[in-house]
Coordinates of C-alpha atoms in Angstrom, one line a residue:
Chain A
M23 CA -17.1 56.2 99.5
T24 CA -18.0 59.3 102.5
Y25 CA -17.5 62.5 100.7
R26 CA -14.7 63.2 103.4
K27 CA -12.2 60.2 102.2
L28 CA -13.3 60.7 98.6
A29 CA -11.6 64.0 99.7
T30 CA -8.8 62.4 101.3
L31 CA -8.1 60.7 98.4
T32 CA -8.2 63.1 96.0
V33 CA -5.3 65.1 98.4
L34 CA -3.4 62.2 98.2
A35 CA -4.1 61.3 94.7
T36 CA -2.7 65.3 93.6
V37 CA 0.7 64.2 96.7
M38 CA 1.2 61.7 94.7
L39 CA 0.8 62.8 91.2
A40 CA 3.0 65.5 92.6
V41 CA 5.9 62.9 93.3
L42 CA 5.7 60.6 90.9
P43 CA 7.5 62.7 88.4
N44 CA 10.6 62.9 90.4
L45 CA 10.3 58.9 90.4
A46 CA 10.0 58.9 87.2
I47 CA 13.2 61.0 86.4
A48 CA 14.9 58.8 88.8
Q49 CA 13.6 55.6 87.3
M50 CA 15.2 57.2 83.7
S51 CA 18.6 58.6 84.6
H52 CA 19.2 55.3 86.3
Q53 CA 18.4 53.6 83.3
H54 CA 20.2 55.7 81.0
A55 CA 23.0 55.2 83.1
S56 CA 23.3 51.4 82.9
E57 CA 24.0 48.9 80.0
A58 CA 20.2 46.9 80.5
A59 CA 17.4 48.3 79.2
C60 CA 15.1 47.1 82.0
E61 CA 16.2 45.3 85.3
E62 CA 14.0 41.7 84.8
T63 CA 15.6 38.7 84.1
V64 CA 14.4 38.4 80.5
L65 CA 16.2 38.1 77.5
R66 CA 15.0 41.8 76.1
C67 CA 16.8 42.4 79.9
A68 CA 20.0 41.4 79.3
T69 CA 23.3 43.1 79.5
K70 CA 25.6 39.9 77.9
V71 CA 24.6 37.0 76.1
T72 CA 26.3 34.3 74.8
P73 CA 25.0 31.8 71.9
A74 CA 25.7 28.1 71.2
F75 CA 24.9 25.3 69.0
A76 CA 23.8 22.0 70.0
P77 CA 24.5 19.4 68.0
D78 CA 20.9 18.6 67.0
G79 CA 20.5 22.9 65.5
T80 CA 19.0 23.9 68.9
L81 CA 20.5 27.2 69.5
W82 CA 21.0 27.8 72.7
L83 CA 21.3 31.2 75.0
A84 CA 22.6 31.8 78.1
W85 CA 22.4 35.6 79.1
M86 CA 23.2 38.0 82.1
A87 CA 20.0 40.6 83.5
G88 CA 18.3 41.1 86.2
G89 CA 21.3 40.1 88.3
Q90 CA 21.2 36.4 87.0
I91 CA 21.7 33.7 85.0
S92 CA 19.2 32.3 82.7
V93 CA 19.1 30.1 79.3
A94 CA 16.7 29.7 76.9
S95 CA 16.7 27.5 73.4
S96 CA 15.4 28.1 70.0
K97 CA 14.6 25.3 67.5
D98 CA 14.3 27.7 65.3
R99 CA 17.6 29.7 64.8
G100 CA 16.8 32.6 67.0
R101 CA 12.6 33.5 65.7
S102 CA 11.5 32.3 69.2
F103 CA 12.6 30.5 72.2
S104 CA 11.2 28.2 75.2
T105 CA 10.4 29.5 78.8
P106 CA 14.2 30.4 80.3
V107 CA 14.9 28.7 83.4
Q108 CA 16.9 30.7 85.7
V109 CA 20.5 29.0 86.6
T110 CA 21.1 31.0 89.5
R111 CA 18.7 32.0 92.4
E112 CA 20.9 33.7 94.7
R113 CA 21.5 38.1 94.5
L114 CA 25.1 37.4 93.2
N115 CA 27.3 40.4 92.6
L116 CA 27.8 38.7 88.5
D117 CA 31.0 39.9 86.9
W118 CA 30.1 42.8 84.7
G119 CA 33.5 43.9 83.6
P120 CA 33.3 44.8 80.0
D121 CA 34.9 41.3 78.7
A122 CA 33.1 39.0 81.5
R123 CA 29.9 37.2 79.9
P124 CA 28.6 34.0 80.8
K125 CA 30.2 30.9 79.4
L126 CA 27.8 28.1 77.6
A127 CA 29.1 24.9 76.4
I128 CA 27.2 21.6 75.1
G129 CA 28.9 18.5 74.0
A130 CA 28.3 15.6 71.6
K131 CA 24.8 14.2 73.6
G132 CA 23.6 17.8 74.1
E133 CA 24.6 18.3 77.7
L134 CA 24.9 21.8 78.9
A135 CA 28.2 23.2 81.2
L136 CA 28.2 26.8 82.6
A137 CA 30.6 28.9 84.1
F138 CA 30.6 32.4 85.0
S139 CA 32.3 35.2 87.5
T140 CA 31.3 36.7 90.1
F141 CA 32.3 39.6 92.2
R142 CA 32.6 38.0 95.8
D143 CA 34.0 40.5 97.6
Q144 CA 33.9 45.0 98.4
A145 CA 37.0 45.1 96.5
F146 CA 35.9 42.9 93.6
N147 CA 37.9 40.0 93.8
G148 CA 36.1 37.1 90.9
Q149 CA 35.4 33.7 91.9
V150 CA 34.3 31.8 88.8
L151 CA 31.4 29.3 89.4
T152 CA 30.4 26.5 87.2
T153 CA 27.0 24.0 86.8
R154 CA 25.5 21.7 83.9
S155 CA 21.9 20.5 83.2
T156 CA 21.8 16.9 83.0
D157 CA 17.9 17.1 81.5
G158 CA 18.3 19.0 78.5
G159 CA 18.4 22.3 80.3
R160 CA 15.1 21.8 81.6
S161 CA 17.1 22.6 85.4
F162 CA 20.9 23.2 86.5
D163 CA 22.7 22.1 89.8
P164 CA 23.6 25.0 91.9
P165 CA 26.6 26.4 90.8
K166 CA 29.7 25.6 92.2
P167 CA 33.6 27.3 92.7
I168 CA 35.6 25.9 90.1
T169 CA 38.9 26.2 92.6
T170 CA 38.8 25.8 96.5
N171 CA 41.2 28.5 96.4
N172 CA 40.1 31.8 97.2
E173 CA 42.4 33.9 95.6
S174 CA 41.0 36.6 93.1
Q175 CA 39.6 34.7 89.4
R176 CA 38.2 35.5 86.6
F177 CA 37.6 35.4 82.7
E178 CA 36.8 32.0 83.1
A179 CA 36.5 30.0 79.2
I180 CA 35.0 26.2 79.0
G181 CA 34.8 24.1 76.1
F182 CA 34.0 20.1 75.3
D183 CA 36.5 17.9 74.3
P184 CA 35.9 15.8 71.7
G185 CA 37.0 13.2 74.6
G186 CA 33.1 14.3 76.2
G187 CA 35.1 16.3 78.9
V188 CA 34.9 19.6 79.9
F189 CA 38.1 21.7 79.8
A190 CA 38.1 25.1 81.8
V191 CA 40.7 28.2 81.6
W192 CA 40.5 31.5 83.6
L193 CA 43.0 33.6 85.3
D194 CA 43.7 33.1 88.8
K195 CA 45.8 35.5 91.1
R196 CA 46.7 32.8 93.6
N197 CA 50.4 32.9 93.1
R198 CA 50.8 36.6 94.1
V199 CA 50.4 36.3 97.3
P200 CA 53.2 33.7 97.9
A201 CA 55.4 36.0 95.1
Q202 CA 54.7 39.1 97.4
Q203 CA 55.7 37.4 100.7
R204 CA 59.2 36.3 99.4
G205 CA 59.4 40.3 97.9
E206 CA 59.1 39.4 94.6
K207 CA 56.9 41.8 92.5
Y208 CA 54.0 40.0 91.1
D209 CA 52.8 41.3 87.8
G210 CA 49.4 40.5 86.6
A211 CA 47.6 37.1 87.4
G212 CA 48.1 33.2 86.1
L213 CA 47.1 31.4 83.4
F214 CA 45.1 28.2 85.0
F215 CA 43.0 25.1 83.4
A216 CA 41.2 22.4 85.1
T217 CA 39.3 19.4 83.3
S218 CA 36.1 17.6 84.4
K219 CA 35.0 14.6 83.9
D220 CA 31.1 14.5 85.0
G221 CA 30.2 17.1 82.3
G222 CA 31.6 20.2 84.4
A223 CA 29.8 18.9 87.7
T224 CA 32.8 18.5 89.6
Y225 CA 36.6 20.1 88.2
S226 CA 40.0 18.6 88.7
D227 CA 42.5 20.5 90.8
A228 CA 43.7 23.9 88.9
R229 CA 47.0 23.6 87.0
L230 CA 49.2 26.7 86.4
V231 CA 49.6 27.3 82.7
A232 CA 51.7 30.6 82.9
D233 CA 52.3 33.3 85.4
N234 CA 52.1 37.2 85.1
T235 CA 49.1 37.3 81.8
C236 CA 47.1 40.3 81.6
E237 CA 44.6 39.8 84.4
C238 CA 41.5 41.7 83.0
C239 CA 41.3 40.8 79.2
R240 CA 38.8 37.8 78.0
L241 CA 40.5 34.4 76.8
A242 CA 39.9 32.8 73.3
L243 CA 40.1 28.7 73.4
A244 CA 39.6 26.7 70.8
F245 CA 40.1 23.2 70.0
D246 CA 42.8 21.6 67.4
G247 CA 41.7 18.8 64.9
A248 CA 43.3 16.0 67.3
G249 CA 41.1 17.9 70.7
H250 CA 44.0 19.4 72.2
P251 CA 42.9 22.7 74.1
V252 CA 44.3 25.8 72.2
V253 CA 44.1 29.5 73.9
V254 CA 45.2 32.7 73.3
F255 CA 45.1 35.5 76.1
R256 CA 46.8 38.8 76.6
N257 CA 50.2 38.3 78.5
I258 CA 52.8 40.0 79.7
F259 CA 55.8 39.9 78.4
E260 CA 59.4 41.2 78.9
G261 CA 59.4 45.3 80.6
G262 CA 55.5 45.1 81.1
V263 CA 54.4 44.7 77.8
R264 CA 50.7 43.6 77.0
D265 CA 50.9 41.5 73.8
H266 CA 48.8 38.3 72.9
A267 CA 50.4 34.8 73.2
I268 CA 48.7 31.3 72.6
V269 CA 49.8 27.6 74.1
T270 CA 48.7 24.3 72.6
F271 CA 48.4 21.8 75.1
N272 CA 50.3 18.7 74.7
D273 CA 47.0 16.6 75.8
L274 CA 44.1 17.7 78.5
A275 CA 46.8 17.8 81.2
T276 CA 50.0 18.8 79.8
P277 CA 50.2 22.1 78.5
G278 CA 52.6 23.0 75.6
E279 CA 55.2 25.9 75.0
V280 CA 54.1 29.5 75.2
H281 CA 54.5 31.4 71.4
R282 CA 54.0 34.9 70.8
V283 CA 51.0 35.9 68.6
S284 CA 52.8 39.0 67.5
S285 CA 54.9 41.6 69.1
D286 CA 52.5 44.6 68.8
D287 CA 55.2 46.2 71.9
W288 CA 52.3 47.7 74.2
Q289 CA 53.8 48.4 77.4
I290 CA 51.3 49.3 79.4
A291 CA 50.5 49.3 83.0
A292 CA 46.6 48.9 82.9
C293 CA 43.7 46.6 82.0
P294 CA 42.9 47.3 78.3
H295 CA 39.5 45.0 79.0
H296 CA 39.4 43.7 75.5
G297 CA 41.1 40.7 75.0
P298 CA 41.1 38.6 71.5
S299 CA 39.4 36.0 69.7
L300 CA 40.5 32.8 68.3
T301 CA 39.0 30.1 66.0
I302 CA 40.6 26.7 63.7
S303 CA 39.6 26.2 60.4
P304 CA 39.4 22.6 59.1
A305 CA 42.7 22.9 57.8
G306 CA 43.9 23.3 61.1
T307 CA 45.0 27.2 60.7
Y308 CA 44.9 28.7 63.7
H309 CA 43.3 32.3 63.2
V310 CA 43.6 35.1 65.8
T311 CA 42.0 38.3 66.6
W312 CA 43.0 41.4 69.1
Y313 CA 43.4 44.2 69.7
T314 CA 46.4 46.5 70.4
N315 CA 47.8 50.1 71.1
G316 CA 51.0 49.0 70.7
K317 CA 54.3 51.0 69.5
A318 CA 54.5 49.1 66.8
R319 CA 51.1 49.3 65.2
K320 CA 47.6 50.4 67.0
G321 CA 44.4 48.8 66.0
L322 CA 42.1 45.7 65.5
F323 CA 44.3 42.9 63.8
Y324 CA 44.5 39.3 62.4
A325 CA 47.2 36.9 61.9
R326 CA 47.2 33.7 61.2
S327 CA 49.3 29.9 61.7
R328 CA 49.8 27.1 60.1
D329 CA 51.8 25.3 62.3
G330 CA 50.3 24.5 65.5
G331 CA 50.6 28.3 66.7
K332 CA 54.1 28.1 66.5
T333 CA 54.4 31.5 63.8
F334 CA 52.1 34.0 62.8
S335 CA 51.8 35.8 59.4
D336 CA 52.2 39.3 59.4
P337 CA 49.3 41.4 61.0
L338 CA 46.6 42.2 58.9
Q339 CA 44.9 45.6 60.3
I340 CA 40.7 45.6 60.3
G341 CA 38.6 48.3 60.3
Q342 CA 38.8 51.8 59.9
P343 CA 41.3 53.5 62.1
N344 CA 39.2 56.2 62.2
R345 CA 36.0 55.1 64.0
G346 CA 37.7 52.8 67.3
P347 CA 37.1 49.1 65.8
S348 CA 36.9 46.8 68.7
R349 CA 35.8 43.6 70.2
P350 CA 37.0 41.8 66.8
Q351 CA 35.0 38.1 66.8
I352 CA 36.5 35.2 64.0
A353 CA 34.6 31.8 63.6
A354 CA 35.2 29.4 61.1
G355 CA 31.8 28.1 59.8
P356 CA 30.8 25.6 57.4
L357 CA 30.8 27.7 54.3
G358 CA 34.4 29.9 55.4
L359 CA 35.8 32.7 57.9
V360 CA 34.1 35.5 59.3
M361 CA 35.4 37.8 61.2
A362 CA 33.3 40.7 63.0
W363 CA 33.7 43.8 65.3
K364 CA 32.1 47.3 66.0
E365 CA 33.0 50.8 65.1
F366 CA 31.6 54.1 66.6
D367 CA 30.7 57.1 64.7
G368 CA 30.0 59.5 67.2
Q369 CA 26.6 58.5 66.9
K370 CA 25.9 54.9 66.9
T371 CA 27.7 51.4 67.1
S372 CA 27.6 49.0 64.0
I373 CA 28.9 45.6 63.3
H374 CA 31.1 45.3 60.6
L375 CA 31.7 41.8 59.1
M376 CA 34.2 40.8 56.6
T377 CA 34.3 36.6 54.8
S378 CA 37.0 34.7 53.7
H379 CA 36.8 31.3 51.5
D380 CA 40.7 31.0 50.9
D381 CA 41.6 29.8 54.7
G382 CA 42.2 33.8 55.5
A383 CA 45.0 34.2 52.8
T384 CA 42.2 37.0 51.0
W385 CA 39.3 38.6 53.0
S386 CA 35.5 40.0 51.5
K387 CA 35.4 44.3 51.6
P388 CA 34.0 45.0 54.9
T389 CA 30.4 45.3 55.1
D390 CA 28.4 47.0 58.1
I391 CA 24.9 44.8 58.7
A392 CA 23.4 45.5 61.9
D393 CA 23.9 48.6 64.5
T394 CA 22.4 50.5 67.1
A395 CA 22.4 54.2 69.1
D396 CA 22.8 53.0 72.4
S397 CA 25.2 50.8 74.1
S398 CA 25.7 47.0 72.8
D399 CA 27.1 43.4 73.9
H400 CA 30.0 42.4 72.3
P401 CA 29.0 41.3 68.1
L402 CA 29.5 37.3 68.9
L403 CA 29.8 34.4 65.7
V404 CA 27.6 31.1 66.0
S405 CA 27.5 28.4 64.2
D406 CA 25.6 25.9 62.7
S407 CA 26.3 22.7 60.6
R408 CA 24.7 24.9 57.5
Q409 CA 26.3 28.8 58.2
T410 CA 27.2 31.2 60.2
Y411 CA 25.4 33.7 62.6
L412 CA 25.7 36.9 64.4
S413 CA 24.4 37.1 68.1
W414 CA 24.3 40.8 69.5
M415 CA 22.1 42.0 72.2
T416 CA 21.6 45.5 72.2
K417 CA 20.2 48.1 75.1
A418 CA 18.1 50.3 72.6
D419 CA 16.8 47.9 69.9
G420 CA 17.0 44.1 72.0
Y421 CA 18.1 40.3 70.6
H422 CA 19.6 40.3 67.5
F423 CA 20.2 36.9 66.0
Q424 CA 21.0 36.9 62.1
A425 CA 22.0 34.5 59.4
I426 CA 25.0 36.2 57.4
E427 CA 24.3 37.0 54.6
G428 CA 26.8 37.6 51.2
E429 CA 28.1 33.1 52.2
P430 CA 28.6 31.5 48.9
Chain B
M26 CA -4.5 53.8 108.0
K27 CA -4.4 57.5 106.5
R28 CA -1.3 58.2 109.1
H29 CA 0.5 54.8 107.1
L30 CA -0.6 56.5 103.5
L31 CA 1.0 59.8 104.0
A32 CA 4.0 58.3 105.3
A33 CA 4.7 56.8 102.7
L34 CA 4.2 59.4 100.7
V35 CA 6.6 61.1 102.9
L36 CA 9.0 58.5 102.4
L37 CA 8.1 58.4 98.3
A38 CA 8.9 62.0 98.0
T39 CA 12.3 61.6 100.0
L40 CA 13.6 59.2 97.6
P41 CA 15.3 59.8 94.8
S42 CA 17.1 62.2 97.3
A43 CA 17.9 59.6 99.3
L44 CA 19.1 57.2 96.6
A45 CA 21.6 59.7 95.5
A46 CA 25.0 59.1 97.3
G47 CA 24.6 62.4 99.0
E48 CA 27.1 65.2 99.8
G49 CA 30.7 64.3 98.7
A50 CA 29.8 62.1 95.8
P51 CA 31.2 61.7 92.1
K52 CA 29.0 63.8 89.5
A53 CA 27.7 61.8 87.3
F54 CA 29.4 62.5 83.9
E55 CA 27.3 62.4 81.1
R56 CA 27.3 63.4 77.2
G57 CA 28.9 67.1 77.2
S58 CA 30.5 67.2 80.6
W59 CA 34.0 66.5 79.2
Q60 CA 33.4 70.3 77.4
K61 CA 32.2 71.8 80.8
L62 CA 35.0 70.6 82.2
L63 CA 37.5 72.1 79.4
H64 CA 35.7 74.8 80.0
A65 CA 35.8 75.3 83.4
H66 CA 39.4 74.6 84.1
A67 CA 40.6 76.4 81.3
G68 CA 43.5 78.6 81.9
H69 CA 44.4 76.0 85.0
P70 CA 47.2 73.3 85.0
T71 CA 44.4 70.2 85.2
L72 CA 45.8 66.6 85.6
V73 CA 42.2 64.3 84.5
H74 CA 42.8 61.0 86.1
F75 CA 40.4 57.6 84.3
W76 CA 40.3 54.7 86.4
G77 CA 37.7 52.3 87.9
V78 CA 37.1 50.2 91.5
T79 CA 37.9 46.5 89.8
C80 CA 41.2 48.1 87.6
G81 CA 44.5 46.3 89.3
P82 CA 46.7 49.2 88.6
C83 CA 44.4 51.6 89.3
K84 CA 44.6 50.6 93.2
V85 CA 48.2 51.4 93.2
E86 CA 48.1 54.5 91.7
L87 CA 45.3 56.3 92.7
P88 CA 46.7 56.8 96.2
Q89 CA 50.2 58.0 95.1
L90 CA 47.9 60.4 93.0
G91 CA 46.3 61.2 96.6
Q92 CA 49.9 62.0 97.3
F93 CA 50.6 64.4 94.2
M94 CA 47.4 66.6 94.8
K95 CA 48.6 67.2 98.6
D96 CA 51.8 68.3 97.1
H97 CA 50.4 70.2 94.1
P98 CA 48.0 72.6 95.2
D99 CA 48.7 74.9 92.5
V100 CA 47.2 71.6 90.1
D101 CA 43.5 71.1 89.3
V102 CA 42.9 67.2 90.4
V103 CA 39.9 65.7 88.7
T104 CA 38.7 62.0 88.5
I105 CA 36.4 60.2 86.5
S106 CA 35.6 56.9 87.2
A107 CA 35.2 55.4 83.6
D108 CA 34.7 51.3 84.3
L109 CA 31.6 50.7 82.1
V110 CA 28.9 49.9 84.0
P111 CA 29.3 52.3 86.9
N112 CA 26.4 52.5 89.4
L113 CA 29.2 52.0 92.0
P114 CA 29.2 55.8 93.7
E115 CA 30.0 53.4 96.8
A116 CA 32.5 51.8 96.1
T117 CA 33.7 54.5 93.7
R118 CA 33.8 57.2 96.8
S119 CA 35.3 54.7 99.5
M120 CA 37.9 54.3 97.6
L121 CA 38.6 58.1 96.8
D122 CA 38.4 58.4 100.2
H123 CA 40.7 56.3 101.2
A124 CA 43.1 57.1 98.4
G125 CA 42.7 61.1 99.9
L126 CA 41.2 61.8 96.9
A127 CA 37.9 62.9 98.8
S128 CA 38.0 66.2 98.0
A129 CA 39.1 66.0 94.5
E130 CA 36.5 67.2 91.3
N131 CA 35.4 63.2 91.0
W132 CA 33.2 62.0 88.6
I133 CA 31.7 58.8 87.8
F134 CA 30.5 58.0 84.0
G135 CA 26.8 58.5 84.1
D136 CA 25.6 56.8 80.6
G137 CA 25.9 52.7 79.9
F138 CA 26.8 53.8 76.1
A139 CA 30.6 54.3 77.4
E140 CA 31.9 54.2 73.6
R141 CA 30.2 57.8 73.4
L142 CA 31.4 59.4 76.5
R143 CA 35.0 58.2 75.2
F144 CA 34.5 59.0 72.0
E145 CA 33.5 62.6 73.3
I146 CA 37.3 62.8 75.3
D147 CA 39.2 60.7 72.8
P148 CA 38.2 58.9 69.9
A149 CA 41.0 57.1 70.1
W150 CA 40.6 56.2 73.4
Q151 CA 39.1 52.1 73.5
G152 CA 38.9 52.3 77.6
D153 CA 41.7 50.9 78.6
I154 CA 42.6 52.0 82.2
P155 CA 44.2 54.0 84.2
R156 CA 44.6 57.2 82.4
T157 CA 45.7 60.3 82.8
M158 CA 45.5 63.3 80.5
L159 CA 47.4 67.1 81.6
I160 CA 46.0 69.7 80.4
A161 CA 48.6 72.6 80.2
R162 CA 47.8 76.2 80.8
D163 CA 47.5 76.8 77.3
G164 CA 45.2 74.1 76.7
T165 CA 47.7 71.5 75.5
I166 CA 46.9 67.9 76.5
T167 CA 49.4 64.8 77.1
T168 CA 47.8 61.6 77.4
I169 CA 49.6 59.2 79.4
E170 CA 48.2 55.6 79.2
G171 CA 48.5 53.3 81.8
S172 CA 50.1 54.1 85.0
A173 CA 51.5 56.8 85.3
E174 CA 54.8 57.7 86.9
I175 CA 54.8 60.2 89.4
A176 CA 58.1 61.5 88.8
D177 CA 56.9 62.7 85.0
L178 CA 53.4 64.1 87.0
N179 CA 56.0 66.1 89.3
K180 CA 58.3 67.3 85.7
W181 CA 54.7 68.3 84.1
S182 CA 53.7 70.2 86.9
E183 CA 57.0 72.5 87.8
A184 CA 56.8 72.9 83.7
Q185 CA 53.6 74.2 84.4
T186 CA 54.7 76.3 87.2
A187 CA 57.5 77.5 85.7
T188 CA 55.6 79.2 82.5
I189 CA 53.7 82.0 84.4
R190 CA 57.5 82.8 85.9

């Protein structure tokens, strides 16, 4: 290397150093404004992580990171994971709304079905895409739209019915345009469903459950003892009241009557971005948790139904009202019921938890089991044949998967 | 080779400003921004509107607010895009432009830890949008959850004018 070249390099290096801090600041501020810790597709960079156990005890995760959906599995309850498999290839504008996440369902033979939403255009109209794996999660079919209709769809939920089919529900705005053409007002979206007999490769034509549901909250889906789908959703009742409703299907193709979960009287023309959670215990009791800011009550609530969703118990308030309790989850596990939610004290978000061993009649005192000082995903609950676990993605502290202690 | 390197360096040096959305882009709303905002508008009737690009009802309300701003030059109009994941300054700006709100004081959530930003504004707010806060001359805050009725805004605005007469 000649002296001249060295001098040039030195000058270049100096300029580089002068420029770098700016770049570093730009990079940092970008990450500060993001919910993600990093921009790659690995689990550590995920903003939303969805867990599910396979019948053989394998834990599967589907996550959203680096603009892609990936999955990996764990044979040791979350201590170590397989090499991730990327489900999506193209750079999609994945639905990053607060109540959106990839959905993962696992059949009795270990078959994997996935669903997720994207923003298909500049106006943030959504599209629900589905895919499946027939080789134990080693590869996935190219994702396909769940329906041929092109109106906005979001907030899908999927599950395997006991017969081995995949049942899917989602919110769909297709009935809005014809209503408006007739000069009628159409609030919200429609609750639609479809079924797949080939493990999620193709779905039946979409069918309507109910029009005028709230368009921006996640749905809760579970199956009753007879294998009938049960869906809880934020509805729009008379007068623009966005309270929760429930529907139990008579069979996989026939939605039953829609009943009201609670009369909270939350009249609001807004997107609460805050959907419910549902689990059905072995006794056949429906257990529902939800958020409301209604005239009748404000905060997080729990109620149960012993008559298949026709009537519900008086709502029980959850969490400390001055700590903004949010994102309630409920799961009926092998050891009883577990309820988890978030609270925020001005500095950190903590996950609080209660358990019940009498089918929801009484609940333990709340305990906090995890916290983080930056943004985080919703706390999710998942059970294997032994117990229930908390699954929680955080920006600052990575992914948590922990057995819930205190379960006798 | 050297020329290319220099060109690359010039590009690198200008990148951070090129990455910013440019003039008229919404300002980043960060920790402490709310108190600064309240301080800056103290003594002025101020309408603060929280919204987001993916929120259906917001799309309907935004142009109405644009009209309100035109009709009420005496009210400071502030918008804050409070969707949970921001980083969409272009979409935000385009919707504000179309709604006639380009000249309002526009902000966009600039902290991924949205809980903390919301807590500073109102600890009870769980993130539902649209949401409007009417801040009177004396600092009294009236919060409207969901889409605001323009008639209510007009009534409030008239009351503000009346207080200085």
